[in-house]
Amino acid sequence: MTTPLDDVTIADFSQMQQGGWATQKLGDMGADVIKIEPAGGELVRTAPIEGALLEDTSPYFLAMNRNKRSITLDLKSDEGRQIAEDIIDEADALVENFRPGVMEKFGLGYEDVKEINNSIVYVSASGFGSDGPYADRPGQDILAQAMSGLVQNTGRKQDPPTPAGSFICDAHSANTIALHTVVALYHQQLTGEGQKIETNLLNAGIDFQTQEITSAINMDAKAERSESGIGHVYSGAPYGVYETEDGYVALSFANLPSIATELGVEPLCDYADSREVYVNRDEIKHQLEDETQEIPTEDLMDRLLNAGAWVAEVNDYTEAANHPQVRHNDMIIELEYPGIGTFETTGVPVSMSNASLEFTDPPTPGEQTDEILDELGYDEDEIQTLEENGITAKEGSARSQ
């Protein structure tokens, strides 16, 4: 078996989750992802987690950079830019998520790159877009969450607007980049034509709330958070998270009378009309939670499942990673990294019947520099001279970009 993108080469100028996770997904599918970094590596390599690192390396980097090869280049130098152009000349796609205008300063904007490789798929991602009133502002996940309506509509009514517990605009943007890169590569294969693709974090935030935003702008739907913590601004009870004797469970859409009967809350059995359930959602949730908080999680799960409820335990990250279904789905894999040894990370969320997926370890900064230069036709003397002049650099060198 082969991997789907075996013959695809990606010139990867991207960084952080928006770009880094997107290109990892392409690498997982077999693409040769050449990660072009400054000396010392991209900033996410040293992004602290709770103020600390894992043996001098950030788990954020380890999570998003398998199946890539790294070359370090000083793009401000003529020689470094020439090597980048050599890589671009051989690439099928280029991915970058600098602030608008940075690639142009390097002489590697789309119009420049088309002169090198007219058929390339050029993917440019940013915070808010390459033009428009917010184009020059710094973009980051929580800002996109706030602007897109997510923060305003998360949490309980009495709480301040609440951001999500992960970088979800980055994550959705990464998925969008990977998807549309593959679409453009398919078009390229059919026609020989390249094109530019642009996306941003704000668009991602708007996109994954399509149901909610469509409801808000077409109906008299206020999108008010509930006082009791109903899990969605437009949903009635019992949708939400409920305290148990020793933890929490999440209840999805379910038959309220059957749950009320199981828990002995007979007055709730009279609710049938969906509008009535929505209007009285806080009262209903409080009555149900008065019962659930007296029952151990495991027992409550069994009872609610037997009553036909859609229910799940609320896990922390460690419990989630060790959940039997997660392990059965091969969503936790093992890789290695110098100084750390073996570490676990998330796997690929899809299976393919006609493809064999393999994983290579995340690269150290510039680990494959010599290998990549050799493939581009540079001889040993030229490779050594580039390193001596600081155009390329191995791990541990100071940043030059």
C-alpha positions as a printed NumPy array, in Angstrom:
array([[  0.   ,   0.   ,   0.   ],
       [  1.01 ,   3.584,  -0.561],
       [ -0.021,   6.74 ,   1.236],
       [ -2.398,   9.102,  -0.597],
       [  0.018,  12.035,  -0.962],
       [  3.218,  10.078,  -1.654],
       [  4.215,  12.217,  -4.647],
       [  3.42 ,  15.587,  -3.041],
       [  6.044,  17.983,  -1.665],
       [  5.056,  20.811,   0.689],
       [  7.273,  23.855,   1.273],
       [  6.238,  24.527,   4.856],
       [  6.938,  28.06 ,   6.107],
       [  4.159,  27.81 ,   8.693],
       [  4.267,  27.982,  12.458],
       [  2.187,  27.439,  15.586],
       [ -1.028,  25.343,  15.438],
       [ -2.861,  27.009,  12.563],
       [ -0.101,  26.144,  10.106],
       [  1.865,  23.452,  11.899],
       [ -1.042,  21.127,  12.509],
       [ -2.315,  21.621,   8.95 ],
       [  0.972,  20.541,   7.399],
       [  1.309,  17.638,   9.831],
       [ -2.014,  16.334,   8.532],
       [ -0.613,  16.478,   4.995],
       [  2.544,  14.717,   6.194],
       [  0.452,  12.021,   7.854],
       [ -1.075,  11.344,   4.436],
       [  2.38 ,  10.816,   2.927],
       [  3.421,  14.266,   1.696],
       [  7.099,  15.213,   1.953],
       [  6.78 ,  18.231,   4.254],
       [  9.961,  20.327,   4.242],
       [  9.793,  22.547,   7.33 ],
       [ 11.711,  25.773,   6.699],
       [ 12.74 ,  27.325,  10.013],
       [ 15.039,  30.037,  11.353],
       [ 18.167,  28.948,  13.201],
       [ 17.094,  27.382,  16.476],
       [ 13.666,  26.533,  15.127],
       [ 10.213,  28.108,  15.152],
       [  8.883,  29.757,  18.323],
       [  6.435,  26.996,  19.224],
       [  9.396,  24.722,  20.02 ],
       [  9.834,  26.688,  23.247],
       [  6.208,  27.648,  24.029],
       [  5.794,  26.881,  27.761],
       [  3.028,  24.701,  29.184],
       [  2.049,  25.948,  32.655],
       [  5.292,  27.94 ,  32.547],
       [  7.489,  24.911,  31.868],
       [  8.868,  22.722,  29.057],
       [  9.311,  18.988,  28.585],
       [ 13.102,  18.583,  28.627],
       [ 13.583,  21.973,  26.889],
       [ 10.931,  21.243,  24.229],
       [  7.285,  22.255,  24.141],
       [  4.667,  19.493,  23.884],
       [  2.86 ,  21.86 ,  21.51 ],
       [  5.696,  21.389,  19.025],
       [  5.816,  17.625,  19.531],
       [  2.065,  17.395,  18.918],
       [  2.149,  19.139,  15.538],
       [  5.391,  18.307,  13.751],
       [  5.738,  14.595,  13.084],
       [  6.23 ,  13.424,   9.499],
       [  8.272,  16.495,   8.555],
       [ 11.872,  17.233,   7.628],
       [ 13.534,  20.398,   8.916],
       [ 15.943,  22.751,   7.193],
       [ 17.094,  25.989,   8.823],
       [ 17.544,  29.036,   6.598],
       [ 18.288,  32.718,   7.019],
       [ 15.637,  34.06 ,   4.65 ],
       [ 16.995,  37.599,   4.98 ],
       [ 20.133,  36.542,   3.122],
       [ 20.375,  36.113,  -0.65 ],
       [ 21.749,  32.594,  -0.234],
       [ 19.021,  31.538,   2.171],
       [ 16.297,  32.917,  -0.069],
       [ 17.859,  31.121,  -3.058],
       [ 17.679,  27.795,  -1.228],
       [ 14.051,  28.522,  -0.339],
       [ 13.381,  29.214,  -4.01 ],
       [ 15.053,  25.921,  -4.937],
       [ 12.696,  24.112,  -2.558],
       [  9.691,  26.023,  -3.912],
       [ 10.69 ,  25.156,  -7.481],
       [ 10.343,  21.45 ,  -6.63 ],
       [  7.247,  21.802,  -4.423],
       [  3.599,  21.159,  -5.212],
       [  2.317,  23.473,  -2.483],
       [  3.564,  26.186,  -0.133],
       [  1.961,  26.895,   3.254],
       [  2.625,  30.014,   5.357],
       [  0.86 ,  31.814,   8.204],
       [  3.002,  34.858,   8.888],
       [  1.344,  38.223,   9.35 ],
       [  0.245,  39.71 ,   6.01 ],
       [  3.216,  41.177,   4.148],
       [  6.01 ,  39.147,   5.783],
       [  6.469,  36.701,   2.899],
       [  6.548,  39.656,   0.487],
       [  9.385,  41.178,   2.526],
       [ 11.321,  37.958,   2.018],
       [ 10.625,  38.175,  -1.718],
       [  8.438,  35.064,  -1.421],
       [  4.916,  36.455,  -1.844],
       [  2.531,  34.759,  -4.244],
       [  3.448,  36.936,  -7.233],
       [  7.16 ,  36.245,  -6.575],
       [  6.613,  32.513,  -6.169],
       [  4.544,  32.242,  -9.362],
       [  7.649,  33.363, -11.269],
       [  9.495,  30.381,  -9.773],
       [  6.742,  27.755,  -9.95 ],
       [  3.631,  28.79 , -11.846],
       [  1.685,  25.644, -10.949],
       [  2.205,  25.844,  -7.179],
       [ -0.66 ,  25.839,  -4.686],
       [  0.118,  28.799,  -2.413],
       [ -1.685,  28.676,   0.944],
       [ -1.658,  31.848,   3.022],
       [ -3.27 ,  31.884,   6.472],
       [ -3.525,  34.75 ,   8.944],
       [ -5.493,  36.09 ,  11.887],
       [ -8.111,  38.172,  10.096],
       [ -7.249,  38.183,   6.386],
       [ -4.702,  39.816,   4.077],
       [ -6.752,  42.983,   3.611],
       [ -9.653,  44.774,   5.254],
       [ -9.938,  46.887,   8.429],
       [ -8.309,  44.299,  10.723],
       [ -5.626,  43.003,   8.359],
       [ -2.734,  44.691,  10.166],
       [ -3.8  ,  43.643,  13.643],
       [ -2.115,  40.696,  15.374],
       [ -4.4  ,  37.679,  15.26 ],
       [ -4.632,  34.911,  17.858],
       [ -7.132,  32.226,  18.806],
       [ -8.911,  33.922,  21.73 ],
       [ -9.345,  37.09 ,  19.67 ],
       [-11.06 ,  35.121,  16.917],
       [-13.203,  33.312,  19.495],
       [-14.278,  36.677,  20.904],
       [-14.999,  38.32 ,  17.546],
       [-16.903,  35.333,  16.142],
       [-19.462,  35.163,  18.977],
       [-18.193,  31.996,  20.648],
       [-16.948,  33.649,  23.853],
       [-20.176,  35.608,  24.314],
       [-22.249,  32.427,  24.074],
       [-20.162,  30.107,  26.275],
       [-20.629,  29.645,  30.024],
       [-23.519,  30.281,  32.394],
       [-25.711,  33.382,  32.207],
       [-24.272,  34.881,  35.389],
       [-20.662,  34.244,  34.3  ],
       [-18.629,  36.624,  32.147],
       [-18.18 ,  35.592,  28.482],
       [-16.114,  32.399,  28.562],
       [-13.512,  31.215,  26.032],
       [-13.211,  27.552,  25.082],
       [-10.655,  25.445,  26.917],
       [ -8.523,  24.866,  23.812],
       [ -7.367,  26.778,  20.721],
       [-10.361,  25.758,  18.661],
       [-10.181,  28.496,  16.007],
       [ -6.581,  27.46 ,  15.329],
       [ -7.642,  23.827,  15.167],
       [-10.539,  24.396,  12.783],
       [ -8.4  ,  26.684,  10.636],
       [ -5.744,  23.943,  10.425],
       [ -8.349,  21.445,   9.253],
       [ -9.639,  23.948,   6.71 ],
       [ -6.119,  24.537,   5.373],
       [ -5.449,  20.81 ,   5.012],
       [ -8.777,  20.163,   3.283],
       [ -8.528,  22.985,   0.769],
       [ -4.862,  22.289,   0.044],
       [ -5.831,  18.771,  -1.019],
       [ -8.72 ,  20.163,  -3.109],
       [ -6.346,  22.559,  -4.863],
       [ -3.792,  19.78 ,  -5.398],
       [ -6.501,  17.694,  -7.061],
       [ -7.329,  20.637,  -9.322],
       [ -3.621,  21.022, -10.034],
       [ -3.373,  17.367, -11.01 ],
       [ -6.338,  17.659, -13.378],
       [ -5.396,  20.959, -15.021],
       [ -1.745,  21.706, -14.232],
       [ -2.881,  25.02 , -12.743],
       [ -1.753,  26.496,  -9.477],
       [ -3.642,  28.985,  -7.347],
       [ -3.577,  30.989,  -4.142],
       [ -5.667,  29.945,  -1.144],
       [ -6.305,  32.343,   1.731],
       [ -7.955,  31.691,   5.085],
       [ -7.832,  33.067,   8.611],
       [ -8.755,  32.413,  12.236],
       [-11.785,  34.692,  12.206],
       [-13.268,  32.873,   9.202],
       [-12.727,  29.586,  11.044],
       [-14.602,  30.883,  14.092],
       [-17.523,  31.975,  11.958],
       [-17.495,  28.744,   9.924],
       [-17.782,  26.253,  12.767],
       [-20.721,  28.171,  14.262],
       [-22.741,  28.043,  11.047],
       [-25.864,  26.616,  12.727],
       [-25.898,  29.185,  15.502],
       [-25.144,  32.212,  13.323],
       [-27.693,  31.178,  10.686],
       [-30.317,  30.882,  13.429],
       [-29.413,  34.245,  14.953],
       [-29.574,  36.277,  11.765],
       [-32.744,  34.694,  10.379],
       [-34.912,  34.253,  13.471],
       [-35.772,  36.067,  16.664],
       [-33.282,  33.837,  18.466],
       [-31.598,  35.711,  21.334],
       [-28.799,  33.196,  22.01 ],
       [-29.008,  33.72 ,  25.761],
       [-26.922,  31.537,  28.027],
       [-28.843,  29.688,  30.725],
       [-28.371,  30.313,  34.444],
       [-27.949,  26.615,  35.214],
       [-25.442,  25.765,  32.509],
       [-27.481,  24.25 ,  29.679],
       [-24.849,  23.184,  27.166],
       [-26.023,  25.233,  24.194],
       [-27.658,  28.653,  23.912],
       [-30.474,  27.339,  21.712],
       [-31.163,  24.05 ,  23.542],
       [-33.547,  23.138,  26.326],
       [-33.048,  20.758,  29.237],
       [-31.614,  18.266,  29.887],
       [-28.795,  19.194,  27.453],
       [-25.773,  20.043,  29.619],
       [-23.344,  18.891,  32.317],
       [-24.604,  17.463,  35.606],
       [-22.799,  17.018,  38.899],
       [-22.671,  13.53 ,  40.382],
       [-21.582,  12.316,  43.797],
       [-17.988,  11.945,  42.6  ],
       [-17.72 ,  13.821,  39.302],
       [-19.808,  14.968,  36.342],
       [-21.702,  13.533,  33.391],
       [-22.851,  15.161,  30.156],
       [-26.397,  14.668,  28.924],
       [-27.19 ,  15.179,  25.262],
       [-30.576,  15.142,  23.572],
       [-32.785,  12.746,  25.487],
       [-36.358,  11.907,  26.354],
       [-37.033,  14.072,  29.399],
       [-39.94 ,  12.01 ,  30.799],
       [-37.922,   8.79 ,  30.744],
       [-35.003,  10.442,  32.565],
       [-37.334,  12.099,  35.05 ],
       [-39.004,   8.759,  35.739],
       [-35.665,   7.018,  36.249],
       [-34.515,   9.698,  38.696],
       [-37.846,   9.94 ,  40.476],
       [-38.599,  13.539,  39.482],
       [-42.211,  12.932,  38.555],
       [-43.278,  16.593,  37.988],
       [-40.897,  16.786,  35.009],
       [-42.749,  13.988,  33.252],
       [-45.467,  16.476,  32.31 ],
       [-43.137,  18.508,  30.05 ],
       [-43.716,  17.584,  26.416],
       [-43.732,  20.757,  24.336],
       [-40.196,  21.671,  23.143],
       [-40.789,  25.396,  23.621],
       [-41.947,  24.796,  27.178],
       [-38.845,  22.699,  27.856],
       [-36.665,  25.514,  26.531],
       [-38.348,  28.291,  28.506],
       [-38.15 ,  26.284,  31.749],
       [-34.709,  24.803,  31.087],
       [-33.072,  26.214,  34.231],
       [-35.776,  24.936,  36.569],
       [-35.669,  21.52 ,  34.91 ],
       [-31.905,  21.265,  35.147],
       [-31.854,  22.249,  38.815],
       [-34.433,  19.6  ,  39.654],
       [-32.558,  16.898,  37.78 ],
       [-29.217,  17.902,  39.286],
       [-30.65 ,  17.732,  42.816],
       [-30.937,  14.003,  42.145],
       [-27.813,  13.332,  40.047],
       [-25.438,  14.856,  42.606],
       [-26.447,  12.162,  45.098],
       [-25.537,   9.287,  42.739],
       [-22.   ,   7.991,  41.932],
       [-21.   ,   8.565,  38.312],
       [-20.776,   4.895,  37.354],
       [-24.182,   4.097,  38.817],
       [-25.773,   7.167,  37.214],
       [-24.301,   6.254,  33.843],
       [-25.806,   2.764,  34.029],
       [-29.213,   4.05 ,  35.061],
       [-29.409,   6.773,  32.431],
       [-28.202,   4.477,  29.663],
       [-30.865,   1.954,  30.631],
       [-33.404,   4.797,  30.464],
       [-32.374,   5.498,  26.879],
       [-30.424,   8.68 ,  27.591],
       [-27.484,   9.884,  25.533],
       [-24.927,  10.297,  28.297],
       [-21.149,  10.303,  28.807],
       [-18.761,  10.751,  31.694],
       [-16.813,  14.031,  31.906],
       [-13.109,  13.169,  31.636],
       [ -9.949,  15.15 ,  32.212],
       [ -7.196,  14.961,  29.566],
       [ -5.467,  11.942,  31.121],
       [ -8.731,  10.043,  31.506],
       [ -9.666,  10.91 ,  27.924],
       [ -6.332,   9.668,  26.552],
       [ -6.673,   6.394,  28.455],
       [-10.34 ,   5.852,  27.631],
       [-10.814,   2.34 ,  26.189],
       [-12.627,   3.633,  23.108],
       [ -9.895,   6.213,  22.426],
       [ -7.237,   3.506,  22.704],
       [ -9.299,   1.128,  20.569],
       [ -9.495,   3.839,  17.893],
       [ -5.654,   4.152,  17.886],
       [ -5.94 ,   7.857,  18.695],
       [ -2.887,   7.769,  20.991],
       [  0.455,   6.858,  19.388],
       [  4.091,   6.728,  20.505],
       [  6.976,   8.702,  18.963],
       [ 10.472,   9.705,  20.06 ],
       [ 12.39 ,  12.961,  20.38 ],
       [ 16.023,  13.568,  21.459],
       [ 16.366,  14.327,  25.16 ],
       [ 12.816,  13.171,  25.849],
       [ 12.794,   9.632,  24.553],
       [  9.392,   8.073,  23.944],
       [  6.349,  10.306,  24.247],
       [  2.669,   9.864,  23.467],
       [  0.596,  12.114,  21.241],
       [ -2.635,  12.04 ,  19.299],
       [ -2.983,   9.946,  16.151],
       [ -4.892,  10.363,  12.887],
       [ -8.687,  10.645,  13.308],
       [ -9.524,   8.746,  10.106],
       [ -8.852,   5.245,   8.827],
       [ -8.327,   4.397,   5.154],
       [ -8.856,   0.935,   3.733],
       [ -6.434,   1.392,   0.838],
       [ -3.618,   3.312,   2.463],
       [ -0.849,   2.545,   4.917],
       [  0.012,   5.449,   7.236],
       [  3.4  ,   5.66 ,   8.938],
       [  4.767,   8.192,  11.41 ],
       [  8.236,   9.711,  11.643],
       [  9.431,  11.547,  14.749],
       [  9.359,  15.37 ,  14.934],
       [ 12.655,  16.815,  13.627],
       [ 15.17 ,  18.803,  15.623],
       [ 15.903,  22.253,  14.12 ],
       [ 17.651,  21.761,  10.78 ],
       [ 17.995,  17.996,  11.298],
       [ 17.577,  17.241,   7.585],
       [ 19.326,  20.367,   6.269],
       [ 22.205,  18.497,   4.616],
       [ 19.866,  15.837,   3.243],
       [ 17.531,  18.401,   1.675],
       [ 20.387,  20.457,   0.215],
       [ 21.891,  17.299,  -1.274],
       [ 18.543,  16.519,  -2.947],
       [ 18.508,  20.061,  -4.354],
       [ 21.892,  19.47 ,  -5.963],
       [ 24.253,  21.225,  -3.535],
       [ 27.614,  19.464,  -3.135],
       [ 29.442,  18.838,   0.169],
       [ 31.644,  21.926,  -0.108],
       [ 28.676,  24.194,  -0.802],
       [ 26.736,  22.687,   2.109],
       [ 29.664,  23.25 ,   4.467],
       [ 30.132,  26.838,   3.267],
       [ 26.458,  27.633,   3.83 ],
       [ 26.722,  26.428,   7.428],
       [ 29.972,  28.288,   8.047],
       [ 28.383,  31.516,   6.768],
       [ 25.32 ,  31.107,   8.999],
       [ 22.888,  30.635,   6.127],
       [ 21.947,  27.237,   7.538],
       [ 22.327,  26.084,  11.118],
       [ 21.987,  22.941,  13.182],
       [ 20.212,  22.544,  16.495],
       [ 21.334,  24.911,  19.24 ],
       [ 22.287,  27.854,  17.016],
       [ 20.832,  31.296,  17.752],
       [ 17.802,  32.512,  15.826],
       [ 18.627,  34.618,  12.79 ],
       [ 15.145,  35.282,  11.407]])
